[in-house]
Structures are given as structure tokens and as C-alpha cells.
Short mmCIF file of C-alpha atoms and ligand atoms in Angstrom, two decimals:
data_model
loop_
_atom_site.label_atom_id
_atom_site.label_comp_id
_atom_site.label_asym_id
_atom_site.label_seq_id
_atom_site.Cartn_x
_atom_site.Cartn_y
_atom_site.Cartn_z
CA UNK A 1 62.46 171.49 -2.95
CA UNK A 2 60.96 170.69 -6.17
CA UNK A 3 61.66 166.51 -5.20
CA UNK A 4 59.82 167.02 -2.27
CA UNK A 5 56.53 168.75 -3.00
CA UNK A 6 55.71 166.67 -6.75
CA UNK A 7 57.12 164.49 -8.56
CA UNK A 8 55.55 163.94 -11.93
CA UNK A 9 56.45 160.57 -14.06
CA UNK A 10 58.63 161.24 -16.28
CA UNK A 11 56.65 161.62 -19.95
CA UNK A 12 53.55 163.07 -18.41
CA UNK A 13 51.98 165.40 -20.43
CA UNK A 14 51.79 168.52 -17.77
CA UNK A 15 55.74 167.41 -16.28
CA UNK A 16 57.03 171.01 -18.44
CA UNK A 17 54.38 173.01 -16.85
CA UNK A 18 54.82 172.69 -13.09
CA UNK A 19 56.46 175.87 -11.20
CA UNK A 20 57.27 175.48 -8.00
CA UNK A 21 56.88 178.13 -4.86
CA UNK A 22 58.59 177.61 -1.96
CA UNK A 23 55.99 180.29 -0.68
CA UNK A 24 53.31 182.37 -2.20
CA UNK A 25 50.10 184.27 -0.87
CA UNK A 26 48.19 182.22 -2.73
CA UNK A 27 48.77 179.88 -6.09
CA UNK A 28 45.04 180.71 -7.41
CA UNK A 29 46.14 184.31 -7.22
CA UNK A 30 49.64 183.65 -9.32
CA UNK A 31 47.67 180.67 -11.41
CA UNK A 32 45.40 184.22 -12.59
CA UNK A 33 48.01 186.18 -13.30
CA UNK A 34 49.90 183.63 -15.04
CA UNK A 35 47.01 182.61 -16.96
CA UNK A 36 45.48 186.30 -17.99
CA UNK A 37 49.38 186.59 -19.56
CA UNK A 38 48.45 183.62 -21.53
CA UNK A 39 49.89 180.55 -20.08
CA UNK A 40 48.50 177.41 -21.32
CA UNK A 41 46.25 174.19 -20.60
CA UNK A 42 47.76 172.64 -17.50
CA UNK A 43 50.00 174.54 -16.33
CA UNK A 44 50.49 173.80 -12.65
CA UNK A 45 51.43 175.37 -9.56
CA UNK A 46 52.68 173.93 -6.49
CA UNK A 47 53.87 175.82 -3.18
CA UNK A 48 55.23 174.49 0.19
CA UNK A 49 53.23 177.42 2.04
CA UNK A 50 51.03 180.12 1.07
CA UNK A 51 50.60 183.19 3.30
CA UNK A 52 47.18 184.54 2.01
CA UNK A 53 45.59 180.49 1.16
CA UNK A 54 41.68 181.21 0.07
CA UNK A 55 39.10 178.96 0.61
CA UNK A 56 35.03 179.17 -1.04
CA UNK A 57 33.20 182.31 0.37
CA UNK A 58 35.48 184.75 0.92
CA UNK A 59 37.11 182.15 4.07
CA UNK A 60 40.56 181.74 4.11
CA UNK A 61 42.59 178.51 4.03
CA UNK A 62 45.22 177.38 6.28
CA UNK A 63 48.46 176.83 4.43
CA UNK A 64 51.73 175.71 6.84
CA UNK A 65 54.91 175.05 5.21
CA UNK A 66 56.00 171.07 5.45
CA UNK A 67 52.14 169.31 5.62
CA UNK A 68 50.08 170.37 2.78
CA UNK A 69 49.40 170.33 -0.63
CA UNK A 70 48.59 174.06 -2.03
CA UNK A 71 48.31 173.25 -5.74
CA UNK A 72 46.46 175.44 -8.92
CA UNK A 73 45.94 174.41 -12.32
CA UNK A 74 45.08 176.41 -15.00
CA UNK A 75 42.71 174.91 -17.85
CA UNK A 76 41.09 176.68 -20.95
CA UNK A 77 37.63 174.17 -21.75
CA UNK A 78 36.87 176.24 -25.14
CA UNK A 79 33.36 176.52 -23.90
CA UNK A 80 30.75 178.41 -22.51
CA UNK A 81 30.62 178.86 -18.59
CA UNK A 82 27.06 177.28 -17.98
CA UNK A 83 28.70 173.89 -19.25
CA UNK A 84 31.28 174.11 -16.72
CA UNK A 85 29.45 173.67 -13.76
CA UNK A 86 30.47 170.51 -13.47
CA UNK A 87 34.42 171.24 -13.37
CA UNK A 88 34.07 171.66 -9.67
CA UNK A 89 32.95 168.48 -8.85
CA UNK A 90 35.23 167.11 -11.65
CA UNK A 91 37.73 168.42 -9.07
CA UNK A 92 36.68 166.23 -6.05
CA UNK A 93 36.71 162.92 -7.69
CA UNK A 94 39.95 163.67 -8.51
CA UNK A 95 40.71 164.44 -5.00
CA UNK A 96 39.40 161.33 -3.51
CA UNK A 97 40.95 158.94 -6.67
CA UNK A 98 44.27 160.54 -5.56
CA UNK A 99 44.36 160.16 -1.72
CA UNK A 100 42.97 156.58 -2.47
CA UNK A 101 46.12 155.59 -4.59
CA UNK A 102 48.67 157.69 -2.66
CA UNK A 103 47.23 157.21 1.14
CA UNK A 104 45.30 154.25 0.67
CA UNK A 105 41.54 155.14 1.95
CA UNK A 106 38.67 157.03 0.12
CA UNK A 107 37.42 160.27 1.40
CA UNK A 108 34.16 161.57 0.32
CA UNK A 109 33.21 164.64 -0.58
CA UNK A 110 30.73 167.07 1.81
CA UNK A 111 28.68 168.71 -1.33
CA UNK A 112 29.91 170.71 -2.78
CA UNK A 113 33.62 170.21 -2.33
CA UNK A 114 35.32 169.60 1.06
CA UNK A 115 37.01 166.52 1.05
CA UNK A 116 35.90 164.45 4.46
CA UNK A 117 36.74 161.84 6.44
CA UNK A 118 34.88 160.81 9.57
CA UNK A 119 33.64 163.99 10.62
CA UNK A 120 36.63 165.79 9.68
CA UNK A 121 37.34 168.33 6.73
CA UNK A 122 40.54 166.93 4.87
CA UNK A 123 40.64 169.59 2.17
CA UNK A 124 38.80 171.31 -0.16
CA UNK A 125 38.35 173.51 -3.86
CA UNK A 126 38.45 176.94 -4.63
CA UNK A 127 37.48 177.05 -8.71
CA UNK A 128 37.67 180.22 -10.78
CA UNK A 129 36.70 181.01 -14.20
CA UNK A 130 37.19 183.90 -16.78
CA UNK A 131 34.14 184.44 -18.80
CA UNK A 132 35.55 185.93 -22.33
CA UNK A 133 32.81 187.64 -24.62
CA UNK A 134 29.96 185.79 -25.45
CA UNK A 135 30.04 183.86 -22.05
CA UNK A 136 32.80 181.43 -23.34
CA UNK A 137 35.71 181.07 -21.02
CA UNK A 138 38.75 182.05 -21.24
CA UNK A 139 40.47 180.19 -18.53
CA UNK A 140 39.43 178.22 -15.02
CA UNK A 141 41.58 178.16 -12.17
CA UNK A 142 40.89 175.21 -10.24
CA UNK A 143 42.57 175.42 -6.22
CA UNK A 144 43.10 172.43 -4.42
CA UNK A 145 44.28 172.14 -0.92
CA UNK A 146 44.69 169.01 0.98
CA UNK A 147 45.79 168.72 4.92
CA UNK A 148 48.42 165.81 4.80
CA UNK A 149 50.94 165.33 7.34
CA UNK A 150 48.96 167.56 10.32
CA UNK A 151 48.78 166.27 13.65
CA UNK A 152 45.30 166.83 15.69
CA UNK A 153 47.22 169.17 17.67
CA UNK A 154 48.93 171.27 14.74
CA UNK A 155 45.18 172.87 13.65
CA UNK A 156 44.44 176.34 15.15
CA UNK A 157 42.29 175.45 18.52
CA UNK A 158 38.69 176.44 16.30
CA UNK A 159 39.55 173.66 13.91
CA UNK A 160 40.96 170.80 15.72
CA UNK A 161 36.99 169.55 16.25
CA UNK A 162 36.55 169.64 12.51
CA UNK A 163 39.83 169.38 10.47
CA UNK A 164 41.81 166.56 9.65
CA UNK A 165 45.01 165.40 7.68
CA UNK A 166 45.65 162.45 5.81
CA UNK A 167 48.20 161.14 7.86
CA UNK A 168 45.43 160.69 10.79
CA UNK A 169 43.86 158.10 8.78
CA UNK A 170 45.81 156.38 6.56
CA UNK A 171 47.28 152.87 7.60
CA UNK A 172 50.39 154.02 5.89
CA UNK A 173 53.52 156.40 5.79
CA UNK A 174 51.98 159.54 3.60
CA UNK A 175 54.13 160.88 1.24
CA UNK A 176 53.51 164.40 0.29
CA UNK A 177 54.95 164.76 -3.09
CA UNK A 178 53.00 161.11 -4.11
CA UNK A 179 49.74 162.42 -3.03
CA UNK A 180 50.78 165.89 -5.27
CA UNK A 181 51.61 163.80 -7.97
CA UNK A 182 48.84 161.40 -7.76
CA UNK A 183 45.99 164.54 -8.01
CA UNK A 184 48.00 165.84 -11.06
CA UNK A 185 47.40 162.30 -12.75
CA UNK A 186 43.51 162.38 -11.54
CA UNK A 187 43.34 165.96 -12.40
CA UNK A 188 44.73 165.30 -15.89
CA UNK A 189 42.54 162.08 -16.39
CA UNK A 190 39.17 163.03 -15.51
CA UNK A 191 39.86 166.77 -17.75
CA UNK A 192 38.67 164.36 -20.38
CA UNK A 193 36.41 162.70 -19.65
CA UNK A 194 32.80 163.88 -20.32
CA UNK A 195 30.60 165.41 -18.07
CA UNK A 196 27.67 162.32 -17.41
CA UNK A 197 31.01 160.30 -16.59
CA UNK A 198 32.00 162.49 -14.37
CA UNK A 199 28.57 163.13 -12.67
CA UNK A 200 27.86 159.41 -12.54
CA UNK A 201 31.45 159.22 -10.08
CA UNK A 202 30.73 162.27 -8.04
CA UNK A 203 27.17 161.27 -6.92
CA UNK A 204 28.94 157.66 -5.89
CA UNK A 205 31.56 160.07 -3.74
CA UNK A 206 29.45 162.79 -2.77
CA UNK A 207 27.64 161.93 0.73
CA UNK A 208 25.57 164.24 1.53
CA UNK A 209 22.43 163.21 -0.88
CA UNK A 210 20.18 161.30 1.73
CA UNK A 211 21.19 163.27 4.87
CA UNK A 212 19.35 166.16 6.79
CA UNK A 213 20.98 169.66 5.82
CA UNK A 214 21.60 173.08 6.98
CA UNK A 215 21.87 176.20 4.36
CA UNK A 216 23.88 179.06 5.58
CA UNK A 217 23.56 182.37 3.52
CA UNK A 218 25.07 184.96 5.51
CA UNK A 219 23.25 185.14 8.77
CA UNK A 220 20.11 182.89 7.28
CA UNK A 221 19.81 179.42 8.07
CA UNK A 222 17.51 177.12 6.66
CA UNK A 223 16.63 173.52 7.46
CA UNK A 224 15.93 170.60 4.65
CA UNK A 225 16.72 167.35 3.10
CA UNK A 226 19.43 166.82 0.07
CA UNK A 227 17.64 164.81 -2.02
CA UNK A 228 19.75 164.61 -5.14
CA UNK A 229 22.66 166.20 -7.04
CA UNK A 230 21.74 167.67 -10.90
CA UNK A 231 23.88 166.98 -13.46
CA UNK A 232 25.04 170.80 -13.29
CA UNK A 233 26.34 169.93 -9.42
CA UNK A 234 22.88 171.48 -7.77
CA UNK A 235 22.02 170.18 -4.71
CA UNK A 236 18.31 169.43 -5.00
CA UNK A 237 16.63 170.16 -1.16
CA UNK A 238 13.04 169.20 0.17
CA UNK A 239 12.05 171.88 2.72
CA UNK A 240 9.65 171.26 5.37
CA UNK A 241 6.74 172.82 3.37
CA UNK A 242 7.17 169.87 0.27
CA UNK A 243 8.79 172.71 -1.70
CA UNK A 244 12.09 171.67 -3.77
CA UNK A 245 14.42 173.66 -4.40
CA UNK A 246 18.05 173.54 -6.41
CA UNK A 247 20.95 175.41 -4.56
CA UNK A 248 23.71 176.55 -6.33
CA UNK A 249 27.92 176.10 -4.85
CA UNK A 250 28.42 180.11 -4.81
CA UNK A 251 25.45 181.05 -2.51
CA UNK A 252 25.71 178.61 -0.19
CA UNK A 253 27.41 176.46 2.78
CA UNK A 254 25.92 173.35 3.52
CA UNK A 255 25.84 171.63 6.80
CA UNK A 256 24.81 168.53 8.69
CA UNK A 257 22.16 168.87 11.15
CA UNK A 258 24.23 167.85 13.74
CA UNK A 259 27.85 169.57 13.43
CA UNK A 260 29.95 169.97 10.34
CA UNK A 261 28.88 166.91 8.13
C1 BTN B 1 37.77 175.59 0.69
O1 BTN B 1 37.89 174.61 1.44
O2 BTN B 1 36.94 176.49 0.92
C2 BTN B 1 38.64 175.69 -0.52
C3 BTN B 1 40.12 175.68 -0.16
C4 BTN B 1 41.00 175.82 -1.38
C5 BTN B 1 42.44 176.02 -0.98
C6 BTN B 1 43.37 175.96 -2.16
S1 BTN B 1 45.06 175.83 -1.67
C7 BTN B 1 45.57 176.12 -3.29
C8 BTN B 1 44.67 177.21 -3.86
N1 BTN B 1 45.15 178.51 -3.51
C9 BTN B 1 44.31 179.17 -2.70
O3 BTN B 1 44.49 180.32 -2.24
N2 BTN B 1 43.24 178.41 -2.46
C10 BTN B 1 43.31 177.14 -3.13
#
């Protein structure tokens, strides 16, 4: 089991802190608990299935044994939670640098963090943070869930339009466990590295800057153009009436005009 979810090199410095799950409701739920009893700085968590997978507003997340990645590592920044905006995004440049080296093609990211790949929804990021006293905080949870081995026909009939696996695209065999241990190695890499660095990659990944967007808030939907990202991870928009306006991961979903991306 453990062989055949992640398999860290040996020597790296998170290989003592992975725990394995051959099922869980969800490893951002255990990676809180775990975390509020004090475990430390990169501890991971891997599972073969979740039963209660979350995704970013309250959605859930599809989590079959045998094809995805369910993975949750806990970090603790020692800072305060407005200069963590940017741990998100940190996230999906990870994402993309590790089904790049492990599945050989580069997804990009639909802001703020679904991994996509012509048209389709490959994964995405559920990040959660503790805020201690004084706003610093005490942990961040950050989610990750990637679709790998899926065939079009394995997504529940209202996804197979928009979701997508990693084995529909890449022009070789995809090996589960390599693409696990590949986001470890991006996860641990770009943890430090400073936040214009990281910025300056997730504008080059992110492609939704440039394109015609819909904002969905509940039942509201508004029309505008992205124009640019901040370096907090705000998507700046231009709305019909010249007004611009910064939109913040939490409120919103963001759309294409014309279907999902
Ligand atoms: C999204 O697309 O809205 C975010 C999906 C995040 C899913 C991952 S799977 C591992 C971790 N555990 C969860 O319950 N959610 C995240």
C-alpha cells in the first residue's frame, strides 16, 4: 500500500512524516486534527480514497480508490495570515511542476486553483489556515487532489464534460505514486522560496489573465475581463462600466464565458 500511493527518495527531508490511509473522509480533516495536536512542518498525508473529499466552497471532491492522488500537508509559516495569501497559488505551481516531471505535459492553472488541461478540470486545492492570536498562524493545511488514472467514462455523468485525468493526456504510462512523490518534492521546494518568486511562476501558469470571465457568488453572476493577478493572488477584473475591481479566492468562482474555462 504505502509502495503504491508515494514513494519519497530516500534522504528527503519530509520521508519520516508521511502517514498513509488506505481510506479516510477526508486528509484535510485528519491533517487538522493532527496538526491542532501539534504535529510538525511537513508532515504529510496520503490516502488511496477518501469518503467525505472537500473541494473550495463548501463543494465536495470526488475521491475513488485506485486513480487519484488525495494528499494534505501540514506547514507552520511563523507569520501573519495576510502574508500568506500567496500559499495557495504557491500550491498550483507545484501542481503543474509535478505532473510535468511525472506525466510529462504542463497543465495550467484556472485562477485561482483548478489544475486544467484543454477544457478539462484535472485537480484542484483546498488550503486552510489557523490564525493564532495576533493574526499569526498557527498552522496551514494545504489539500491537493489530482484525477490520474480516470477514464472519460469513470467521472459521474455531470462531470465527464468538464473533468479530466492525467492519464487522458499524457503520452506516457502514469504512475501514481511518481506523480505523489513528484508534488511532495515541488511542494517542499517552492515552501522556500519567496513570495515575488513564486508570483513571478504562477502568473506564467495561471491562464486566465487576458480572457473574458464569469463571477459566481451564490446565485449572482457577473460578467468582466481578468486583467491581472496581484501579488496577494487577486484577480484584478474590468467590468463593463471601466470599474476595476480585485476579487478575492474565498468569495468567488470564476468562469469562462463560454463553459468551464
Ligand atoms: C477543489 O477543486 O475545489 C479543491 C479540491 C481539493 C481536494 C483535496 S483531496 C485532498 C484534500 N482533502 C480534501 O478533503 N480535500 C483536499
Amino acid at each position: 500500500m504505502k509502495d503504491t500511493i508515494l514513494t519519497l527518495l530516500d534522504g528527503h527531508p519530509w520521508q519520516m512524516l508521511v502517514q498513509y490511509y488506505p481510506t479516510i473522509d477526508s486528509t484535510n480533516n485528519r491533517a487538522k486534527e493532527l496538526a491542532f495536536q501539534g504535529a510538525p512542518h511537513g508532515t504529510v498525508l496520503i490516502a488511496d480514497q477518501q469518503t467525505g473529499g472537500r473541494g473550495r466552497l463548501g463543494r465536495s471532491f470526488q475521491s475513488p480508490s485506485g486513480v487519484g492522488i488525495y494528499l494534505s500537508v501540514i506547514l507552520r509559516p511563523q507569520c501573519h495570515a495576510q502574508e500568506l495569501m500567496h500559499l495557495t497559488c504557491a500550491a498550483g505551481v507545484a501542481m503543474c511542476e509535478a505532473v510535468e516531471q511525472a506525466a510529462a505535459f504542463r497543465p495550467r492553472i484556472k485562477w485561482t486553483n483548478d489544475l486544467v488541461f484543454e477544457g478539462r478540470k484535472l485537480g484542484g486545492i483546498l488550503t486552510e489556515l489557523k490564525i493564532g492570536s495576533e493574526g499569526l498562524v498557527e498552522y496551514a493545511v494545504i489539500g491537493i487532489g489530482i484525477n490520474c488514472l480516470q477514464k472519460p467514462e469513470d467521472f459521474p455523468a455531470e462531470l465527464q464534460e468538464i473533468a479530466g485525468s492525467l492519464a487522458m493526456f499524457s503520452p506516457c504510462a502514469v504512475d501514481r505514486a511518481q506523480v505523489a512523490a513528484q508534488m511532495v518534492n515541488a511542494l517542499y521546494k517552492i515552501s522556500r522560496m519567496c513570495k515575488q518568486d513564486i508570483m513571478t511562476l504562477y502568473r506564467k501558469d495561471c491562464m486566465t489573465v487576458g480572457t473574458d470571465v464569469s463571477l459566481v457568488r451564490g446565485s449572482e453572476v457577473r460578467h468582466g475581463h481578468a486583467e491581472e493577478i496581484d501579488d496577494d493572488g487577486g484577480l484584478l477584473v474590468r467590468f463593463p462600466d471601466g470599474h476595476l475591481e480585485t476579487v478575492s479566492s474565498g468569495e468567488v468562482s470564476v468562469r469562462g464565458m463560454y463553459g468551464y474555462v
